[in-house]
Short mmCIF file of C-alpha atoms and ligand atoms in Angstrom, two decimals:
data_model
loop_
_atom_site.label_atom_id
_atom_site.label_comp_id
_atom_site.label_asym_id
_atom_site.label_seq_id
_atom_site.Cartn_x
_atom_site.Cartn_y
_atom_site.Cartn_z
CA UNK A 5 0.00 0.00 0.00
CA UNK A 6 1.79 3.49 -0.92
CA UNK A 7 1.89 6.18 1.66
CA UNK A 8 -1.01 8.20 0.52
CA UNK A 9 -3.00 5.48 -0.10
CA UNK A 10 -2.61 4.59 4.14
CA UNK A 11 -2.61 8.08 5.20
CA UNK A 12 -6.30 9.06 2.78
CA UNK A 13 -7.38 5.71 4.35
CA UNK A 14 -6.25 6.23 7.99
CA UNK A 15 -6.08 10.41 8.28
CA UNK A 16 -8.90 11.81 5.62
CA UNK A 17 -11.57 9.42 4.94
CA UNK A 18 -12.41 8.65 9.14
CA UNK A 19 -13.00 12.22 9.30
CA UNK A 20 -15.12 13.17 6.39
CA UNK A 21 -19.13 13.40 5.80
CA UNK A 22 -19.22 9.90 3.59
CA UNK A 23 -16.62 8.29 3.34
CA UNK A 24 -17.76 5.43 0.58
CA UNK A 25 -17.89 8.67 -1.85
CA UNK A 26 -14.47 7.59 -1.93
CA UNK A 27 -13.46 4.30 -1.46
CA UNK A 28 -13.22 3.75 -5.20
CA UNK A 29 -13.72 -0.42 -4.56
CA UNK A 30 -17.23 -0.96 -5.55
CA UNK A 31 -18.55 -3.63 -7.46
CA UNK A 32 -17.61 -4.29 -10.85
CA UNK A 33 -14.56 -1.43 -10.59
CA UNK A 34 -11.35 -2.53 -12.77
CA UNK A 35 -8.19 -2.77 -10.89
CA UNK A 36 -4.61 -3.35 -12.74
CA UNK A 37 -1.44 -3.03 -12.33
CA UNK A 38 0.13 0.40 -13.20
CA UNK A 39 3.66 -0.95 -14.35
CA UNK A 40 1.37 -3.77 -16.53
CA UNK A 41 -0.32 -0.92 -18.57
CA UNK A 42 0.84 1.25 -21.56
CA UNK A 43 -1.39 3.94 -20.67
CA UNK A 44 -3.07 5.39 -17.66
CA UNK A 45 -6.32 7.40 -18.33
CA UNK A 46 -8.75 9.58 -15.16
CA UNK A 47 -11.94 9.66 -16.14
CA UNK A 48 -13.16 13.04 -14.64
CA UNK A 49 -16.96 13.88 -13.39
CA UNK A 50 -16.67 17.17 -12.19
CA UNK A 51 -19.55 17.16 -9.50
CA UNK A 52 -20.19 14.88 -6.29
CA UNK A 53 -20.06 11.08 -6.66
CA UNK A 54 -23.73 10.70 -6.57
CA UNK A 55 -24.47 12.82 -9.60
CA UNK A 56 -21.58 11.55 -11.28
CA UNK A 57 -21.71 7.60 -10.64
CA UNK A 58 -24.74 7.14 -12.60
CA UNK A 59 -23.60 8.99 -15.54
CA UNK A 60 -23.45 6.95 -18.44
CA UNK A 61 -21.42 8.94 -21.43
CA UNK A 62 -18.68 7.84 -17.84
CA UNK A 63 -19.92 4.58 -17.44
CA UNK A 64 -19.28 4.14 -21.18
CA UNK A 65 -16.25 4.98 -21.80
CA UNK A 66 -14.77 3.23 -18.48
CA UNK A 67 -16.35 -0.10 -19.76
CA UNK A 68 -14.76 0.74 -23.30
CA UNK A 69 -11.21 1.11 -22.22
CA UNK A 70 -11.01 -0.88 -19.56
CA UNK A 71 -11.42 -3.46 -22.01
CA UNK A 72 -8.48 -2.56 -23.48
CA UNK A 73 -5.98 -4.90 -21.48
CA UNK A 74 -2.43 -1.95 -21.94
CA UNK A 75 -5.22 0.60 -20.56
CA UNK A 76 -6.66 1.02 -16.94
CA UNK A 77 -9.08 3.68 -16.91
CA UNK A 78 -9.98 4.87 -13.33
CA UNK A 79 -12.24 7.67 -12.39
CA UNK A 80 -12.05 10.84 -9.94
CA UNK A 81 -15.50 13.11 -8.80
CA UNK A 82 -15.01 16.18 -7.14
CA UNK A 83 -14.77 15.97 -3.24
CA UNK A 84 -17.23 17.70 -1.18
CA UNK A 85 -15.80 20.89 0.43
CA UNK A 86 -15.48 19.04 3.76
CA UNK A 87 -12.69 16.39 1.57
CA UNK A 88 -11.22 19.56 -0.21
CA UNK A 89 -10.26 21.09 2.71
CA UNK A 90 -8.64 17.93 4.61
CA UNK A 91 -6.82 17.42 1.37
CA UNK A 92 -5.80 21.19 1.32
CA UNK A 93 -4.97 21.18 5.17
CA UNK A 94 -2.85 17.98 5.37
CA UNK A 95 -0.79 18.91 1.47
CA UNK A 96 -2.67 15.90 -0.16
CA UNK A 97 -3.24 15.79 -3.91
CA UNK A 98 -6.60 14.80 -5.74
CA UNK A 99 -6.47 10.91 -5.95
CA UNK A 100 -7.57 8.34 -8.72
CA UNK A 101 -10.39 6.15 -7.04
CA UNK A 102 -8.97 2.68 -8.10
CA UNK A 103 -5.42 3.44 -7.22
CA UNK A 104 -5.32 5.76 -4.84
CA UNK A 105 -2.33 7.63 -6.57
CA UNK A 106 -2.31 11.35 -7.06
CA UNK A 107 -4.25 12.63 -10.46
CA UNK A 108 -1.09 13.55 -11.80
CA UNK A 109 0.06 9.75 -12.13
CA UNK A 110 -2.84 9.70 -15.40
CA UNK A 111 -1.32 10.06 -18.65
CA UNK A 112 -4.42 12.13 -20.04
CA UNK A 113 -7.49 13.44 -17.78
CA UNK A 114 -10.77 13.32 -19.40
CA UNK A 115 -13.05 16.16 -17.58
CA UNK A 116 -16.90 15.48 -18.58
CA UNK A 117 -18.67 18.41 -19.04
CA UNK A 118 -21.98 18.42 -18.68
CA UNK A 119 -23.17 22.05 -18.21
CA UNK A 120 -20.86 25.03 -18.05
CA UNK A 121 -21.57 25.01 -14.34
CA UNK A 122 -19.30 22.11 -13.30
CA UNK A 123 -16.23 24.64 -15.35
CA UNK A 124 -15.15 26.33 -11.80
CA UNK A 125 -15.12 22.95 -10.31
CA UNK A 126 -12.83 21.53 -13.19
CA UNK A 127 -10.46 24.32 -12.61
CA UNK A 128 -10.58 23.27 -8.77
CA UNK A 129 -10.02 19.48 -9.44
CA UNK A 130 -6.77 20.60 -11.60
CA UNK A 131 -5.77 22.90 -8.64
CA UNK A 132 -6.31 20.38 -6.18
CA UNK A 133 -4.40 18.11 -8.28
CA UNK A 134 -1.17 20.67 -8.58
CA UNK A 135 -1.46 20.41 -11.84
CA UNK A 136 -1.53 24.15 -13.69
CA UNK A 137 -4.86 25.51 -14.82
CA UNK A 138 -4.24 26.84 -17.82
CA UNK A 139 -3.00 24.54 -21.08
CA UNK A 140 0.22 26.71 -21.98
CA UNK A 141 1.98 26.88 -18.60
CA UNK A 142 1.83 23.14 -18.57
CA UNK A 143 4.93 20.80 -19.12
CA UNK A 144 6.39 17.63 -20.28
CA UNK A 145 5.65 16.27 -16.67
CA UNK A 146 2.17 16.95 -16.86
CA UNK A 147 -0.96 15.01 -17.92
CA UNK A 148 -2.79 16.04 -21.01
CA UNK A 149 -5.93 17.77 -20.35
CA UNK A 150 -9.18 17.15 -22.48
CA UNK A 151 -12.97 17.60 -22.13
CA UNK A 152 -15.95 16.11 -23.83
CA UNK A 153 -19.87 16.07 -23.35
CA UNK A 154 -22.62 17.90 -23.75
CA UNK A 155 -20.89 21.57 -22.96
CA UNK A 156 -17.86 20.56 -25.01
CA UNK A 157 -19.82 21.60 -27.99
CA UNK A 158 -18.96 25.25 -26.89
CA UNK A 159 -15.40 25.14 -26.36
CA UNK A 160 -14.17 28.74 -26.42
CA UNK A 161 -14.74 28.92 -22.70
CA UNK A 162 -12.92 26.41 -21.20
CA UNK A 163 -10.37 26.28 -23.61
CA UNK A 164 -7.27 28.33 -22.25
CA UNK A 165 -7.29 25.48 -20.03
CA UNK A 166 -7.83 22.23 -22.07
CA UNK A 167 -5.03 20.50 -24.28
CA UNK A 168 -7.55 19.53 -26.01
CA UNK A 169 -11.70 18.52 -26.86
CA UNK A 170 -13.66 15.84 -27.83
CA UNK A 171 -16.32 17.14 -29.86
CA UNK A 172 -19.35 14.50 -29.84
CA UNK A 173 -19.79 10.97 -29.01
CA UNK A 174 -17.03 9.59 -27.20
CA UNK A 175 -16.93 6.06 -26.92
CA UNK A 176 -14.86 5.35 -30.28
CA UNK A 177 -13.20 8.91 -30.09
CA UNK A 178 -11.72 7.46 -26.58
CA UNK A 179 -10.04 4.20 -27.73
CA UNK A 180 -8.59 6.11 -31.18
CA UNK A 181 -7.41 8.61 -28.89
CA UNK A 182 -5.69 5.94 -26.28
CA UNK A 183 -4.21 4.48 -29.97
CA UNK A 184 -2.80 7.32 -30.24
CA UNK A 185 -0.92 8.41 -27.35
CA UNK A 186 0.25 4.50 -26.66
CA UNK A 187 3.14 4.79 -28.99
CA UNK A 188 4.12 8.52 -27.88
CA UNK A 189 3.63 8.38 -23.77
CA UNK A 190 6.78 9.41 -23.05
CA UNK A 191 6.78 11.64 -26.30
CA UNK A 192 7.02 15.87 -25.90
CA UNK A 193 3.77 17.43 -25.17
CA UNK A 194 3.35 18.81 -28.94
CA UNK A 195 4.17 15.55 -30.36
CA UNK A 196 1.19 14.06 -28.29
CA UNK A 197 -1.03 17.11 -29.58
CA UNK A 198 -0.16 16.23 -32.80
CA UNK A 199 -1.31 12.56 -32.66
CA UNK A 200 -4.85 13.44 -31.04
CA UNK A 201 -4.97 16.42 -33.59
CA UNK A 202 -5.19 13.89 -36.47
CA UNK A 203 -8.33 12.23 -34.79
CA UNK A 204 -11.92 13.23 -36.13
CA UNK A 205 -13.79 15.22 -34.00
CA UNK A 206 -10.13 16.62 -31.64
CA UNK A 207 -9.94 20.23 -31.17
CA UNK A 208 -6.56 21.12 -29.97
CA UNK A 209 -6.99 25.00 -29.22
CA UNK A 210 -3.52 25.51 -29.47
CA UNK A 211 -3.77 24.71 -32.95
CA UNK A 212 -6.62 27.41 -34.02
CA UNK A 213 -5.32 30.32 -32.56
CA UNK A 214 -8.10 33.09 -31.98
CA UNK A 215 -7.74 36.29 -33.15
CA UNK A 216 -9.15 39.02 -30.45
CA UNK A 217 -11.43 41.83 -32.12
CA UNK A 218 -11.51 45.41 -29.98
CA UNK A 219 -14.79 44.52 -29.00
CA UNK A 220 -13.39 41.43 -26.98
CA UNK A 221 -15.00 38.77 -29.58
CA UNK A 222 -13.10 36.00 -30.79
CA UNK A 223 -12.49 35.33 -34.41
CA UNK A 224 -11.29 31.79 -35.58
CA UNK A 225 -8.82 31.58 -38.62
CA UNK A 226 -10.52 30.28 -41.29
CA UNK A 227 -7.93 28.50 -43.02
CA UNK A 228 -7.24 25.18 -40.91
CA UNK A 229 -9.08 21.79 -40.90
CA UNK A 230 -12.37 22.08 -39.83
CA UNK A 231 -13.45 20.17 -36.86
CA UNK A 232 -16.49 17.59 -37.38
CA UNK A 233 -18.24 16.10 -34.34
CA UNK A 234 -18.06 12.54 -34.06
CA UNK A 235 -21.35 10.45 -34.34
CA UNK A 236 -21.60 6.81 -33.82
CA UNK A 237 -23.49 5.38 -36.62
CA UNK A 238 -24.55 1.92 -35.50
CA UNK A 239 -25.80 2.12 -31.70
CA UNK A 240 -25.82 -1.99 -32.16
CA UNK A 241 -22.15 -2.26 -32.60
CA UNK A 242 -20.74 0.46 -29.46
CA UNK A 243 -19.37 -0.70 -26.53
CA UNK A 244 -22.26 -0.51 -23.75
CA UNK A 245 -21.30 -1.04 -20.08
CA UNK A 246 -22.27 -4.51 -19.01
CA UNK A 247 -20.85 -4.71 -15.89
CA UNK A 248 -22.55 -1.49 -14.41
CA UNK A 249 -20.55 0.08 -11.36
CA UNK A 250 -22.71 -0.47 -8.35
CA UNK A 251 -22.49 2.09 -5.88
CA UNK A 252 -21.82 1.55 -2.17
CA UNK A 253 -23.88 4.84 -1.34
CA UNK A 254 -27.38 6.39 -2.35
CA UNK A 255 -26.73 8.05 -5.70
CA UNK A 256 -29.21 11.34 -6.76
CA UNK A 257 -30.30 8.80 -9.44
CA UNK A 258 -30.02 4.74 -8.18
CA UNK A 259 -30.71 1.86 -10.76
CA UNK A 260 -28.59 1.48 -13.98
CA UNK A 261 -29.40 3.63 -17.00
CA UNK A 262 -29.63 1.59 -20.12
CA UNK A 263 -29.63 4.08 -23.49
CA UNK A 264 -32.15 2.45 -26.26
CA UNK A 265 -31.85 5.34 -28.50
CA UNK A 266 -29.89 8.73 -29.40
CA UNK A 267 -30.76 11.81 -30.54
CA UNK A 268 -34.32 13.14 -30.72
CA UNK A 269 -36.86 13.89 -33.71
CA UNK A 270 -38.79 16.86 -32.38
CA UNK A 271 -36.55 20.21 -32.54
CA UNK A 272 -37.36 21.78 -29.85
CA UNK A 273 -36.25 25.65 -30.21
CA UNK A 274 -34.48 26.03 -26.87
CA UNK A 275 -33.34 22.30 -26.59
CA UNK A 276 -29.34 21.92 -26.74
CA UNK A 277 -29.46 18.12 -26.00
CA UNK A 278 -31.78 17.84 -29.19
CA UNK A 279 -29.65 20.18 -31.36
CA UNK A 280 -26.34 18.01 -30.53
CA UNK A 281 -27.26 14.76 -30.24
CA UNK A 282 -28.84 14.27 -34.27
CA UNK A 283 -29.10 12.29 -36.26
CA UNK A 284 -31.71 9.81 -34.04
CA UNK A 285 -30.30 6.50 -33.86
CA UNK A 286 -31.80 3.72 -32.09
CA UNK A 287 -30.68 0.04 -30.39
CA UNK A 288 -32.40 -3.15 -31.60
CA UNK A 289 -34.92 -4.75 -29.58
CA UNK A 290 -32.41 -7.47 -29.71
CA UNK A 291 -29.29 -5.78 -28.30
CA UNK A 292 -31.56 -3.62 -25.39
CA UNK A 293 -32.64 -7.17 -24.07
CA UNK A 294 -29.39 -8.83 -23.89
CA UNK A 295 -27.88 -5.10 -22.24
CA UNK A 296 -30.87 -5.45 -19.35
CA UNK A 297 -30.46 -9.52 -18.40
CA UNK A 298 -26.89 -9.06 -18.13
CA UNK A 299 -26.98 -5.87 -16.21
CA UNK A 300 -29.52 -7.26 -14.41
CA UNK A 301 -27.37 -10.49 -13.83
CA UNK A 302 -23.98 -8.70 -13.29
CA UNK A 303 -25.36 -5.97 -10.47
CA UNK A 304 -28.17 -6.97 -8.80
CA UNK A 305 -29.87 -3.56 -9.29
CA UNK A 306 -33.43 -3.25 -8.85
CA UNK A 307 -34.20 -0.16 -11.20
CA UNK A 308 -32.94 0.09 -14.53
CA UNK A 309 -34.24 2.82 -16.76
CA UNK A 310 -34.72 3.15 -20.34
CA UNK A 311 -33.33 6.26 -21.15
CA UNK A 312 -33.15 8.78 -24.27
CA UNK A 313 -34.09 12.01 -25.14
CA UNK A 314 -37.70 10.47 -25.71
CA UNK A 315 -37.93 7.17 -24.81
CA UNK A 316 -41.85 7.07 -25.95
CA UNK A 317 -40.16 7.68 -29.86
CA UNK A 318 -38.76 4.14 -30.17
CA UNK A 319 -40.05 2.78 -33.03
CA UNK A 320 -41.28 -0.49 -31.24
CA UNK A 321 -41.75 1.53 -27.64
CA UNK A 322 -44.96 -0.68 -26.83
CA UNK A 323 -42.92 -4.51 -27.29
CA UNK A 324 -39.39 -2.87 -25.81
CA UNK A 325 -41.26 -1.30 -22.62
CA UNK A 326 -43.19 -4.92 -22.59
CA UNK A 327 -39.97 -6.69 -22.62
CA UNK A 328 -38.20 -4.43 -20.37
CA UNK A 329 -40.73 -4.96 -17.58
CA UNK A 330 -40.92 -8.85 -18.20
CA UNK A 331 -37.20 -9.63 -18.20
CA UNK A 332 -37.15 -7.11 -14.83
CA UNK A 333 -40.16 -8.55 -12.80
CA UNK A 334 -38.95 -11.36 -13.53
CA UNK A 335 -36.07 -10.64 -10.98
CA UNK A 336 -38.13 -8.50 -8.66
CA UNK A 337 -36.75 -5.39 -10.57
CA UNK A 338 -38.47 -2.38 -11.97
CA UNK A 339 -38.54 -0.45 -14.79
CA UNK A 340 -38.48 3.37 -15.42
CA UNK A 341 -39.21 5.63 -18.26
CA UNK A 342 -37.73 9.12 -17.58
CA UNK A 343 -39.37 10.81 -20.44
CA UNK A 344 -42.02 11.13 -21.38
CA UNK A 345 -43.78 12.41 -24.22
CA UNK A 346 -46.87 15.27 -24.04
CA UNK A 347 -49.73 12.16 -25.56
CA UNK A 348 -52.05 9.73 -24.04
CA UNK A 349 -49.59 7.16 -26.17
CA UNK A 350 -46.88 8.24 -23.33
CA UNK A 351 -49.76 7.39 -20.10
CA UNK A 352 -50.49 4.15 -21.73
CA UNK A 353 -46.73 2.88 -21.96
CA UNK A 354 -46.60 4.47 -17.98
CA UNK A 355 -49.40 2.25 -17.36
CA UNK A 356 -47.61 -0.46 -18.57
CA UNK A 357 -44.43 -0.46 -15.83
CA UNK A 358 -46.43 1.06 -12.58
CA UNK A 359 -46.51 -0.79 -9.66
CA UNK A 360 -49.60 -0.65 -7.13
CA UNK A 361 -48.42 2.58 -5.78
CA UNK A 362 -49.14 5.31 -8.61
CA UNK A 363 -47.89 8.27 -7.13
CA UNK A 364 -47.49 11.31 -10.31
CA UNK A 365 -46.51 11.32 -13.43
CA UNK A 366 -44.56 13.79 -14.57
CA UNK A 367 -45.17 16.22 -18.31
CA UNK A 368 -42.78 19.35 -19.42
CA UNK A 369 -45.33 21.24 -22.19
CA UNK A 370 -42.66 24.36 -20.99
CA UNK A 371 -45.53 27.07 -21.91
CA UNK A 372 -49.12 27.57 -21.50
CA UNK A 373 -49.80 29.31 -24.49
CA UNK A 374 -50.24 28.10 -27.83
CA UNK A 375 -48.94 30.75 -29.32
CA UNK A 376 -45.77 30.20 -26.95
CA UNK A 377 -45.35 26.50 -27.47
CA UNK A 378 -45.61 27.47 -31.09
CA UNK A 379 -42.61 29.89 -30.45
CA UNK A 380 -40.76 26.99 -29.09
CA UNK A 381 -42.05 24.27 -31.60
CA UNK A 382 -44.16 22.27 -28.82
CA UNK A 383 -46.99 21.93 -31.16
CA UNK A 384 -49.80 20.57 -28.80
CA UNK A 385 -53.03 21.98 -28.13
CA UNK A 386 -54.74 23.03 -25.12
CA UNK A 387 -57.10 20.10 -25.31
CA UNK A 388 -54.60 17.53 -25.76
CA UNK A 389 -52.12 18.40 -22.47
CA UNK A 390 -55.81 18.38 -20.57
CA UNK A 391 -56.95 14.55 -22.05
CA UNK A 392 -53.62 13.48 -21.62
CA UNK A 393 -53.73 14.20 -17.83
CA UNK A 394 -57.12 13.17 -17.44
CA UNK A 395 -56.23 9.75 -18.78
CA UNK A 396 -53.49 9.51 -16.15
CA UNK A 397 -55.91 10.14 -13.36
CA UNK A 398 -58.08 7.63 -14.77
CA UNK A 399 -55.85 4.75 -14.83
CA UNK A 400 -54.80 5.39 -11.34
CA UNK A 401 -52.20 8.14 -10.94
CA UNK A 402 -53.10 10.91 -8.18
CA UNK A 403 -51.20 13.64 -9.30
CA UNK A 404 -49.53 15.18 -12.51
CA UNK A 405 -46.73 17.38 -12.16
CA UNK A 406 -45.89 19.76 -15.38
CA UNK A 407 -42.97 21.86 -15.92
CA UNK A 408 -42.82 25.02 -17.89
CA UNK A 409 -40.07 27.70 -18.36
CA UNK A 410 -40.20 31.13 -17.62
CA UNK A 411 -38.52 34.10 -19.61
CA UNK A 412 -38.94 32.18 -22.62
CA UNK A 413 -38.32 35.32 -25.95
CA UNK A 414 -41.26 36.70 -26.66
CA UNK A 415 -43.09 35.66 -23.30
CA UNK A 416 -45.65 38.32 -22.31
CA UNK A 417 -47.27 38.45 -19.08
CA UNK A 418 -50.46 37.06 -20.60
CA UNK A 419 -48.26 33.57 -21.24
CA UNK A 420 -47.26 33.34 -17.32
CA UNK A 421 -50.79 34.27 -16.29
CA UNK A 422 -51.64 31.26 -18.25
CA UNK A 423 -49.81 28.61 -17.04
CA UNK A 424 -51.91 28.81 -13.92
CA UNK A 425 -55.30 29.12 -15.96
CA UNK A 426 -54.05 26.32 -17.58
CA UNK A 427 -53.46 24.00 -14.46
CA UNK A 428 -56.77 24.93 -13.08
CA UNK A 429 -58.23 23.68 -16.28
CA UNK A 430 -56.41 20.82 -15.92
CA UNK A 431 -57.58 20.52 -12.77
CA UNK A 432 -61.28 20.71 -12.71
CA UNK A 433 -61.15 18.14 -15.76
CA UNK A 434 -59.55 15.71 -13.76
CA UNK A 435 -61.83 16.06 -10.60
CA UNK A 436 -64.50 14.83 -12.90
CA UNK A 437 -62.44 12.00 -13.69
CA UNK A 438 -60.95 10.93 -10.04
CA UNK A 439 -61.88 12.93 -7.29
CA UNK A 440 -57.78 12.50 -5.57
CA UNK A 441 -56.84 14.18 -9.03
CA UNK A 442 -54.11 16.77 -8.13
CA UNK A 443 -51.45 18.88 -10.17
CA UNK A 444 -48.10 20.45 -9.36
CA UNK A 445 -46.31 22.44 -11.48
S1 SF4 B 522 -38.57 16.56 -27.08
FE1 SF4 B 522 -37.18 16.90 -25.36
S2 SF4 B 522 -35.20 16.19 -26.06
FE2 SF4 B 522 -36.45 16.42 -27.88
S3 SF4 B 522 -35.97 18.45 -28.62
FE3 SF4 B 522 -37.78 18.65 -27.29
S4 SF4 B 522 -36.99 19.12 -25.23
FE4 SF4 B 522 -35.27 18.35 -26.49
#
């Protein structure tokens, strides 16, 4: 056992909040040997291990390289402030779960960013690491730096302080990548740069230099290879994560997320995820069945959920939410849909996994207006949100909670007014169905 592995053991983790945030040993976590490997990769979530555990784009691309037998991929969360400052007080670096050595030991440090809000805590991680925030004051001895996800697709931002991004989906981007840097590890930094450069979908900022405009805006040169995203084009084929990491602690999320389909048809004007994430791509029937007996086989979990962007679009959603729930009762597991889509269609396939218990179901029109949800390309009328709730209180469910945004462009105070009109409406429609009919919004 190395020094800091006894004294984060025996000093730090007796005296923190939860400790099995980060014991880094849980069930179906890949241990190797560091002098065995070619490459060392830290799989970054910048936010607490519950919110990050679950994450699949992670849970991915761990699975992925792992597999890999000259790669161990291990993973790092942020620490809560109550870690960060018994790591600050007693001089201790940020640590790889698995290993237990400091960040620094990776080769390359994949931050995933999922909103721009985690980007302070991503600077924090690299400070807590001692490893210099920003991409040129960074050295031979250093780890290369990269981000990928959902914010990634904005990159200006972050990127004084990234070697270099991943722009799209990661999972084959990840193993070209480790290709890549195998036979250079011990290579200058700007050789590595080059080798990642060459990869579709890289963007090495220190490759595009910006020019700045008086005004403060950026322009980029406009000679230079353009940068595509990556897209996987047969969901069949990807690596999926069989052996699902089962946490010791209750996550934000708990059950294992199983991804039948990517991308998302309906264009929704304020919708990043839907923007980024096209074309829609979708799993077999086939492959989604073998994924959920041998996740539900390799982790004894007792949720799994069939997630998307809109799960209700699968082509086949009535036989794959039939199968889901079979192969799951059969094991005294249950099945969740956490999307749904604004129809009657979407009540009926809820109907289909509910238990006894039929607490709320849960709707995002976003405005109450027509003329709004036109604005935003929600194109549902007034009539439909109110049948579609009704038909929820009449197969069982006691309330309906519905979402909508406010400060939407063009919003008026008429379309705020309405979103309460519009939930009384709903309402005093469903008290004529079920008299325990309630909304929340
Ligand atoms: S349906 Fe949902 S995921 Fe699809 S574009 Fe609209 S908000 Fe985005």
């Amino acid at each position: 056992m190395t020094a800091m592995k006894m004294r984060l053991l025996h000093e730090i983790l007796p005296r923190v909040e939860r400790p099995s945030r980060y014991l880094g040993g849980e069930l179906n976590t890949v241990h190797k040997s560091a002098e065995a490997v070619d490459l060392r990769i830290c799989l970054f979530f910048p936010d607490l291990y519950e919110l990050g555990l679950g994450n699949l784009g992670l849970q991915i691309l761990y699975a992925a390289l792992n597999r890999l037998d000259w790669v161990w991929a291990e993973r790092c969360y942020s620490p809560a402030p109550d870690m960060e400052a018994l790591l600050r007080q007693h001089n201790l670096p940020l640590f790889l779960y698995e290993s237990k050595d400091p960040l620094s030991a990776a080769d390359l440090i994949g931050f995933s960013l999922q909103s721009e809000l985690t980007y302070t805590n991503v600077l924090n991680a690299l400070d807590l690491a001692g490893i210099p925030l920003r991409a040129d004051a960074r050295d031979d001895t250093h780890p290369l730096v990269c981000a990928g996800g959902p914010a990634a697709f904005n990159p200006e931002p972050m990127a004084p302080f990234m070697d270099f991004f991943v722009i799209g989906d990661g999972e084959d981007a990840v193993l070209e990548i480790a290709a890549a840097l195998r036979p250079v590890r011990h290579a200058p930094r700007l050789e590595k740069l080059k080798a990642v450069a060459a990869i579709e979908g890289v963007y090495v900022p220190a490759f595009y230099p910006m020019e700045t405009l008086a005004d403060g805006s950026i322009v980029p040169p406009v000679d230079g290879p353009k940068i595509r995203k990556r897209i996987v084009a047969d969901l069949d084929a990807a690596p999926f994560p069989e052996n699902y990491i089962v946490p010791f602690t209750q996550l934000v999320h708990d059950g294992a997320a199983l991804e039948v389909l990517r991308g998302c048809t309906h264009g929704c004007r304020f919708c990043h995820a839907g923007m980024v994430t096209r074309p829609v791509r979708e799993r077999s029937l086939e492959r989604i069945d073998a994924m959920i007996q041998r996740t539900l086989e390799n982790t004894g979990l007792e949720n799994i959920s069939l997630v998307s962007l809109s799960t209700c679009d699968y082509s086949r959603s009535r036989r794959l939410v039939r199968m889901a729930a079979e192969r799951a009762h059969r094991v005294n597991a249950s099945v969740a849909l956490p999307s749904l889509r604004l129809d009657s269609f979407s009540v009926e396939l809820a109907d289909m996994i509910a238990g006894v218990r039929r607490s709320g179901l849960t709707f995002a029109p976003e405005a109450a207006t027509p003329r709004l949800r036109a604005v935003i390309n929600k194109f549902i009328a007034d009539k439909d949100l109110i049948a579609m709730a009704c038909e929820a209180y009449r197969r069982g469910w006691e309330h309906v909670k519905t979402y909508f945004m406010i400060g939407l462009p063009t919003e008026t105070d008429e379309d705020v007014r309405a979103i309460a009109d519009l939930c009384k409406r709903t309402l005093e429609a469903g008290r004529r169905v079920s008299r325990r009919a309630a909304i929340r919004t």
